[in-house]
Coordinates of C-alpha atoms in Angstrom, one line a residue:
M259 CA -39.3 57.3 -24.1
L260 CA -40.5 56.0 -27.5
D261 CA -43.7 57.3 -29.0
L262 CA -46.4 54.7 -28.7
K263 CA -47.8 55.6 -32.2
L264 CA -44.3 55.1 -33.7
L265 CA -44.1 51.8 -32.0
K266 CA -47.5 50.6 -33.3
N267 CA -47.1 52.0 -36.8
N268 CA -43.4 50.9 -37.2
L269 CA -43.1 47.9 -35.0
E270 CA -40.5 46.1 -37.2
L271 CA -38.3 49.3 -37.1
V272 CA -38.5 49.3 -33.3
K273 CA -37.9 45.6 -33.0
N274 CA -34.9 46.0 -35.3
G275 CA -33.5 48.8 -33.2
M276 CA -33.9 46.7 -30.0
E277 CA -32.2 43.7 -31.7
K278 CA -29.2 46.0 -32.6
R279 CA -28.9 46.8 -29.0
R280 CA -29.1 43.1 -28.1
A281 CA -32.3 43.8 -26.1
K282 CA -34.7 40.9 -26.2
I283 CA -38.2 42.4 -25.8
D284 CA -41.6 40.8 -26.2
F285 CA -44.0 43.5 -27.4
T286 CA -47.1 41.3 -27.1
P287 CA -48.1 42.5 -23.6
L288 CA -47.8 46.2 -24.7
L289 CA -50.0 45.6 -27.9
N290 CA -52.6 43.7 -25.9
N291 CA -52.8 46.4 -23.3
D292 CA -53.1 49.0 -26.0
N293 CA -56.1 47.1 -27.5
K294 CA -57.7 47.0 -24.0
R295 CA -57.1 50.7 -23.7
K296 CA -58.9 51.4 -26.9
T297 CA -61.8 49.2 -25.9
R298 CA -62.2 50.9 -22.5
L299 CA -62.0 54.3 -24.2
L300 CA -64.8 53.4 -26.6
E301 CA -66.9 52.0 -23.8
I302 CA -66.5 55.1 -21.7
E303 CA -67.3 57.4 -24.6
E304 CA -70.5 55.4 -25.5
L305 CA -71.7 55.5 -21.9
R306 CA -70.9 59.3 -21.5
H307 CA -72.9 59.9 -24.7
K308 CA -75.8 57.8 -23.4
R309 CA -75.7 59.7 -20.1
N310 CA -75.8 63.1 -21.9
V311 CA -78.8 62.1 -24.0
V312 CA -80.8 60.6 -21.1
S313 CA -79.9 63.6 -18.9
D314 CA -81.6 65.8 -21.5
D315 CA -84.7 63.5 -21.5
I316 CA -84.8 63.7 -17.7
A317 CA -84.7 67.4 -17.8
K318 CA -87.6 67.5 -20.3
M319 CA -89.6 65.0 -18.2
K320 CA -89.2 67.1 -15.0
K321 CA -90.2 70.2 -16.9
A322 CA -93.3 68.4 -18.1
G323 CA -94.1 67.3 -14.5
E324 CA -93.4 63.6 -15.3
D325 CA -91.8 61.1 -13.0
A326 CA -88.1 60.5 -14.1
G327 CA -87.1 58.3 -11.2
S328 CA -86.4 55.2 -13.1
L329 CA -84.2 57.1 -15.6
I330 CA -82.3 58.8 -12.8
E331 CA -81.6 55.4 -11.2
Q332 CA -80.4 54.1 -14.6
M333 CA -78.0 57.1 -15.0
R334 CA -76.7 56.6 -11.4
N335 CA -75.7 53.0 -12.4
V336 CA -74.2 54.3 -15.7
S337 CA -72.1 56.8 -13.7
E338 CA -70.9 54.1 -11.4
T339 CA -69.9 52.0 -14.5
I340 CA -68.1 54.9 -16.0
K341 CA -66.1 55.4 -12.8
K342 CA -65.2 51.7 -12.7
L343 CA -64.1 51.7 -16.4
E344 CA -62.1 55.0 -15.9
K345 CA -60.2 53.3 -13.0
E346 CA -59.5 50.3 -15.2
L347 CA -58.3 52.6 -18.0
S348 CA -56.0 54.4 -15.6
T349 CA -54.4 51.1 -14.6
I350 CA -54.0 50.0 -18.2
E351 CA -52.4 53.3 -19.1
E352 CA -50.0 53.0 -16.2
T353 CA -49.0 49.5 -17.3
I354 CA -48.3 50.8 -20.9
Y355 CA -46.2 53.7 -19.5
D356 CA -44.3 51.3 -17.2
F357 CA -43.5 49.2 -20.3
L358 CA -42.5 52.1 -22.6
I359 CA -40.2 53.7 -20.0
T360 CA -38.0 50.6 -19.8
L361 CA -37.3 50.7 -23.6
P362 CA -34.0 52.2 -24.7
N363 CA -33.8 54.7 -27.6
I364 CA -33.6 53.4 -31.2
P365 CA -30.0 53.6 -32.6
H366 CA -29.5 56.0 -35.5
E367 CA -29.0 54.2 -38.8
D368 CA -25.4 55.4 -38.9
V369 CA -24.5 53.8 -35.6
P370 CA -22.2 50.7 -36.2
I371 CA -23.6 47.4 -35.0
G372 CA -21.4 45.8 -32.3
I373 CA -21.3 44.1 -29.0
D374 CA -19.0 46.3 -26.9
D375 CA -16.5 49.2 -27.1
T376 CA -14.0 47.1 -29.1
E377 CA -16.4 47.6 -32.1
N378 CA -16.6 51.4 -31.8
R379 CA -15.7 53.2 -35.1
I380 CA -12.7 55.5 -35.1
E381 CA -13.7 58.8 -36.8
K382 CA -10.5 60.9 -36.4
I383 CA -7.2 61.1 -34.5
H384 CA -5.9 64.5 -33.5
G385 CA -2.4 65.2 -32.4
K386 CA 0.6 62.9 -32.1
P387 CA 1.4 61.2 -28.7
R388 CA 4.6 62.5 -27.2
K389 CA 7.7 60.3 -27.3
F390 CA 9.4 60.0 -23.9
D391 CA 13.1 59.3 -23.2
F392 CA 12.4 58.1 -19.7
K393 CA 10.1 55.7 -18.0
V394 CA 6.6 57.0 -18.1
K395 CA 4.6 57.0 -14.8
P396 CA 0.8 56.8 -14.4
H397 CA -0.9 59.9 -13.0
W398 CA -1.6 58.5 -9.6
E399 CA 2.2 58.0 -9.0
I400 CA 3.0 61.4 -10.4
G401 CA 0.4 63.1 -8.2
E402 CA 1.4 61.3 -5.0
D403 CA 5.1 61.9 -5.6
L404 CA 4.4 65.6 -6.1
G405 CA 2.2 65.7 -3.0
I406 CA -0.9 67.0 -4.9
L407 CA -2.9 63.7 -4.7
D408 CA -3.5 61.5 -1.7
F409 CA -5.7 58.5 -2.3
T410 CA -4.8 56.8 1.0
R411 CA -6.1 59.6 3.1
A412 CA -9.1 60.0 0.8
A413 CA -10.0 56.4 1.6
K414 CA -9.7 57.1 5.3
L415 CA -12.2 60.0 4.9
A416 CA -14.7 58.4 2.6
G417 CA -13.6 55.0 1.2
S418 CA -12.1 53.8 -2.0
R419 CA -12.7 55.6 -5.3
F420 CA -12.6 59.1 -3.8
P421 CA -9.8 61.7 -4.5
L422 CA -8.1 64.1 -2.2
Y423 CA -6.3 67.0 -3.8
F424 CA -3.7 69.3 -2.2
G425 CA -2.0 72.6 -3.0
K426 CA -1.2 73.0 -6.7
G427 CA -3.3 69.9 -7.5
A428 CA -6.4 71.5 -6.0
R429 CA -5.6 74.7 -7.9
L430 CA -5.1 72.9 -11.2
E431 CA -8.5 71.2 -10.8
R432 CA -10.1 74.6 -10.2
A433 CA -8.1 76.1 -13.0
L434 CA -9.5 73.5 -15.4
I435 CA -13.1 74.1 -14.3
N436 CA -12.8 77.9 -14.8
F437 CA -10.9 77.5 -18.1
M438 CA -13.5 75.1 -19.5
L439 CA -16.5 77.3 -18.4
D440 CA -14.8 80.4 -19.8
I441 CA -14.3 78.8 -23.2
H442 CA -17.8 77.4 -23.5
I443 CA -19.5 80.6 -22.3
S444 CA -17.4 83.3 -24.1
Q445 CA -16.5 81.4 -27.3
H446 CA -19.2 78.8 -27.7
G447 CA -22.3 80.7 -26.6
Y448 CA -23.5 78.6 -23.7
T449 CA -25.4 80.1 -20.8
E450 CA -23.6 79.4 -17.5
T451 CA -25.7 77.5 -15.1
L452 CA -25.3 76.4 -11.5
P453 CA -28.0 73.8 -10.9
P454 CA -28.9 71.8 -7.8
F455 CA -26.6 68.9 -7.0
I456 CA -29.6 66.9 -5.7
V457 CA -32.6 66.2 -7.8
N458 CA -35.9 64.4 -7.4
K459 CA -37.2 61.2 -8.9
A460 CA -39.0 62.9 -11.7
S461 CA -35.9 64.6 -13.0
M462 CA -33.9 61.3 -12.9
T463 CA -36.8 59.6 -14.8
G464 CA -36.9 62.4 -17.3
T465 CA -33.3 61.9 -18.5
G466 CA -33.5 58.1 -18.3
Q467 CA -31.5 57.2 -15.2
L468 CA -34.6 55.9 -13.6
P469 CA -36.0 53.3 -13.4
K470 CA -33.5 51.2 -15.1
F471 CA -30.2 52.4 -13.5
E472 CA -31.2 53.0 -9.9
E473 CA -28.3 50.9 -8.7
D474 CA -25.8 53.3 -10.2
L475 CA -27.2 56.2 -8.2
F476 CA -26.7 57.6 -4.7
K477 CA -30.1 58.0 -3.0
L478 CA -30.6 60.1 0.1
E479 CA -32.1 57.9 2.8
G480 CA -35.6 58.8 3.8
W481 CA -35.9 61.3 0.9
D482 CA -37.1 61.1 -2.7
Y483 CA -33.9 62.8 -3.7
Y484 CA -30.7 61.6 -5.5
L485 CA -27.2 63.0 -5.9
I486 CA -26.7 63.9 -9.5
P487 CA -24.6 61.5 -11.6
T488 CA -24.1 64.4 -14.1
S489 CA -25.5 67.9 -14.5
E490 CA -27.1 66.7 -17.7
V491 CA -30.0 65.7 -15.4
P492 CA -30.9 69.1 -13.8
M493 CA -30.1 71.1 -17.0
T494 CA -32.1 68.9 -19.3
N495 CA -35.1 69.1 -17.0
I496 CA -35.1 73.0 -16.6
Y497 CA -38.1 73.2 -18.9
A498 CA -39.8 69.9 -17.9
N499 CA -43.6 70.1 -18.2
E500 CA -43.4 73.4 -20.1
I501 CA -44.1 74.6 -23.6
I502 CA -41.4 77.1 -24.7
D503 CA -41.4 79.4 -27.7
E504 CA -39.4 78.3 -30.8
S505 CA -37.4 81.6 -30.6
M506 CA -35.7 80.3 -27.5
L507 CA -34.1 77.4 -29.4
P508 CA -31.5 76.2 -29.3
C509 CA -31.1 76.5 -25.5
K510 CA -27.5 76.0 -24.7
F511 CA -26.5 75.4 -21.0
A512 CA -23.1 74.7 -19.5
A513 CA -22.4 73.9 -15.9
Y514 CA -19.7 72.8 -13.5
T515 CA -20.9 70.3 -10.8
P516 CA -19.5 67.5 -8.8
C517 CA -21.0 64.1 -10.0
F518 CA -21.8 61.1 -7.9
R519 CA -21.9 57.5 -9.2
S520 CA -21.9 54.2 -7.4
E521 CA -20.0 52.6 -10.4
A522 CA -22.1 49.4 -9.9
G523 CA -20.8 46.7 -12.2
S524 CA -17.3 48.1 -12.4
Y525 CA -15.8 46.0 -9.6
G526 CA -12.0 45.6 -10.2
R527 CA -11.9 48.1 -13.1
D528 CA -9.7 51.2 -12.8
T529 CA -9.3 50.8 -9.1
R530 CA -6.3 53.2 -9.0
G531 CA -6.3 56.9 -10.0
L532 CA -8.9 59.3 -11.2
I533 CA -10.5 57.4 -14.0
R534 CA -13.4 55.8 -12.2
Q535 CA -14.5 57.6 -9.0
H536 CA -17.6 57.8 -6.9
Q537 CA -17.2 61.6 -6.8
F538 CA -15.7 63.6 -9.6
N539 CA -16.0 67.1 -11.2
K540 CA -17.3 67.7 -14.7
V541 CA -18.2 70.5 -16.9
E542 CA -21.3 69.6 -18.9
M543 CA -23.0 71.0 -22.0
V544 CA -26.7 70.5 -22.7
K545 CA -28.8 71.7 -25.7
L546 CA -32.5 71.8 -26.4
T547 CA -33.1 72.1 -30.2
T548 CA -35.7 71.8 -32.9
P549 CA -35.9 68.3 -34.5
E550 CA -34.5 69.4 -37.8
S551 CA -31.4 71.0 -36.3
S552 CA -30.4 68.4 -33.7
F553 CA -27.7 66.6 -35.7
D554 CA -26.1 69.9 -36.8
E555 CA -26.1 70.8 -33.1
L556 CA -24.5 67.4 -32.3
A557 CA -21.6 68.2 -34.6
S558 CA -21.1 71.6 -33.0
L559 CA -21.3 70.1 -29.5
L560 CA -18.5 67.7 -30.5
E561 CA -16.4 70.5 -31.8
N562 CA -16.9 72.5 -28.6
A563 CA -15.7 69.5 -26.5
E564 CA -12.7 68.9 -28.9
K565 CA -11.7 72.6 -28.7
I566 CA -10.8 72.2 -25.0
L567 CA -8.4 69.3 -25.7
Q568 CA -6.9 71.2 -28.7
L569 CA -6.2 74.3 -26.5
L570 CA -4.7 72.0 -23.8
E571 CA -2.5 70.4 -26.6
L572 CA -3.6 66.9 -25.5
P573 CA -3.8 64.2 -28.2
Y574 CA -7.1 62.5 -28.7
Q575 CA -9.3 60.4 -31.0
V576 CA -13.0 60.6 -31.7
V577 CA -15.1 57.4 -32.0
T578 CA -18.7 56.6 -32.8
L579 CA -20.2 54.2 -30.2
C580 CA -21.5 51.0 -31.6
T581 CA -25.0 49.7 -30.6
G582 CA -23.6 47.5 -27.8
D583 CA -21.9 50.5 -26.2
L584 CA -24.6 53.1 -26.8
G585 CA -26.2 54.7 -23.8
F586 CA -29.8 54.1 -22.9
S587 CA -31.2 57.5 -23.9
A588 CA -29.0 58.2 -26.9
T589 CA -29.7 57.5 -30.6
K590 CA -26.0 58.4 -31.5
T591 CA -22.9 59.2 -29.4
F592 CA -19.5 60.4 -30.2
D593 CA -16.9 59.6 -27.5
I594 CA -13.7 61.7 -27.3
E595 CA -10.8 59.6 -25.9
V596 CA -7.7 61.4 -24.7
W597 CA -4.2 59.8 -25.0
M598 CA -2.9 58.6 -21.6
P599 CA 0.7 57.5 -22.0
G600 CA 0.8 56.1 -18.4
Q601 CA -2.0 53.7 -18.9
G602 CA -0.9 50.1 -19.5
D603 CA 2.5 49.2 -20.9
Q604 CA 2.3 51.3 -24.0
G605 CA -0.4 53.9 -23.1
K606 CA -4.0 54.0 -24.3
Y607 CA -6.9 56.3 -25.2
R608 CA -9.4 56.8 -22.4
E609 CA -12.9 58.4 -22.7
I610 CA -13.0 62.0 -21.5
S611 CA -16.2 63.1 -23.2
S612 CA -19.4 61.6 -24.6
C613 CA -21.5 63.8 -26.9
S614 CA -25.0 62.4 -27.6
N615 CA -28.2 63.2 -29.5
C616 CA -31.2 61.8 -27.7
L617 CA -33.8 63.1 -30.3
D618 CA -37.2 63.5 -28.4
F619 CA -36.6 60.5 -26.2
Q620 CA -35.9 62.5 -23.0
A621 CA -38.3 65.3 -24.0
R622 CA -41.2 62.8 -24.0
R623 CA -40.3 61.5 -20.6
A624 CA -39.8 65.0 -19.2
N625 CA -42.6 66.6 -21.3
I626 CA -40.5 69.3 -22.8
R627 CA -42.2 70.9 -25.8
F628 CA -42.0 74.0 -28.0
R629 CA -44.4 75.8 -30.2
R630 CA -43.5 77.1 -33.7
K631 CA -44.7 80.5 -34.8
D632 CA -48.2 80.4 -36.3
K633 CA -48.7 76.8 -35.2
K634 CA -51.0 75.8 -32.4
K635 CA -49.8 72.2 -31.8
P636 CA -46.7 72.0 -29.7
E637 CA -43.8 69.6 -30.5
Y638 CA -41.2 67.8 -28.4
V639 CA -37.8 69.3 -28.4
H640 CA -34.7 67.3 -29.2
T641 CA -32.1 67.1 -26.3
L642 CA -28.3 66.7 -26.6
N643 CA -25.6 66.5 -24.0
G644 CA -21.8 66.3 -23.9
S645 CA -19.0 66.5 -21.4
G646 CA -16.9 69.6 -21.8
L647 CA -14.9 67.9 -20.2
A648 CA -14.6 65.4 -17.3
V649 CA -12.3 67.5 -15.1
G650 CA -10.5 64.7 -13.2
R651 CA -9.7 62.8 -16.3
T652 CA -8.3 66.0 -17.9
F653 CA -6.2 66.5 -14.8
A654 CA -4.9 63.0 -15.1
A655 CA -4.2 63.4 -18.8
I656 CA -2.2 66.6 -18.1
L657 CA -0.1 64.9 -15.5
E658 CA 0.7 61.9 -17.8
N659 CA 1.3 63.9 -21.0
F660 CA 3.2 66.8 -19.5
Q661 CA 5.3 64.8 -17.0
Q662 CA 9.1 65.5 -17.0
A663 CA 12.1 63.2 -16.2
D664 CA 12.6 64.9 -12.8
G665 CA 9.0 64.1 -11.7
S666 CA 7.7 67.6 -12.3
V667 CA 4.7 68.5 -14.6
V668 CA 4.6 71.4 -17.1
I669 CA 1.4 73.4 -17.0
P670 CA -0.3 73.8 -20.5
D671 CA 0.2 77.4 -21.7
V672 CA -3.6 78.2 -21.7
L673 CA -3.7 77.3 -18.0
V674 CA -0.8 79.4 -16.8
S675 CA -2.8 82.5 -16.1
Y676 CA -5.4 80.4 -14.2
M677 CA -2.5 79.0 -12.1
G678 CA -1.3 82.5 -11.0
G679 CA 1.5 82.5 -13.5
Q680 CA 3.0 79.1 -12.4
K681 CA 4.4 77.1 -15.3
V682 CA 5.6 74.0 -13.6
I683 CA 4.3 71.9 -10.7
Q684 CA 7.2 70.4 -8.8
H685 CA 7.6 68.8 -5.4
D686 CA 8.1 71.5 -2.7
A687 CA 11.3 70.8 -0.9

């Protein structure tokens, strides 16, 4: 959530940020309500001061044995007026909050201006795509031919956009989860976390999924609970409504969870395979930092996610998202896109991780603050999040990049020990 003071003092900056996002917003109602808020506050303060002064007079009159009945009646009316104005003030403040909570974050000045993902800026390309001397197959064909993926029976169990893994496929998915967590915890210094897979409305609001993106969520009927779309939600909210000590920062959490998304608005896109599912596994990284260190932490977050692909020997590229592709809560995002040789006629890069700095945007919504040494006033933390990585998409990338002419798939060296020593997945005769 944007700071109201920032908005009022730097209105043109905020307007410019919204325009870069192609968001048409009229700030007049907000400014009018803020003026009403200030007027009501002043009226309430004046009446409270009057009540305090007259209350002293009443006390003196009573002590002197004088009749204070008329003044008492006046103060009774003043108290009723104060209650009425406080109710009006509460309504005005709710209206201001409801407006502010719908505004996206302001893009960082380094973010390229663009309409959609075609205008994202390529920052680096790592690794060379493998050249095949046979016809490359997409991962869903490879998986089904090997008997380790079954989308038809998954659809029978749940519906479209759900996976069903078998045998070595299920083990490979589990191997990837354990491998990613081990690297982030033992080498990158994250604290392993196992959060709830269901969260309340306040948690969803804190990270920005609500109220704007409710149609993308799975809500439990009859409950104020939602299935998590990413473990960013519970991990970011761990210290919601708390003031933590500066010595705790940066907080670095990593978790494996299943993720649940309705994929509203994606009708007809990636209907086959593991790219766009209603349920998928992901290892997520979250950081809470001081404001001055958040962009350094973003750089290391990106490096941590890249390291997984480097160890798996999967080619990838890093892009900076343009304003038209930037997420609601982020001020700047790097996407890592892994090479998928089985996608399209010639292969393509597909997103496998997003690493974002949200500044204090989420912290304001979730009320996450820290206190510096020798300073009384607390400050909002900066929050960052990044996939480390999307497990199903990594599984798909391994199948496509390490496929062999005979239909088998070679296991990346770093995963062999996680696979019980198995080096190749082939169809069991």
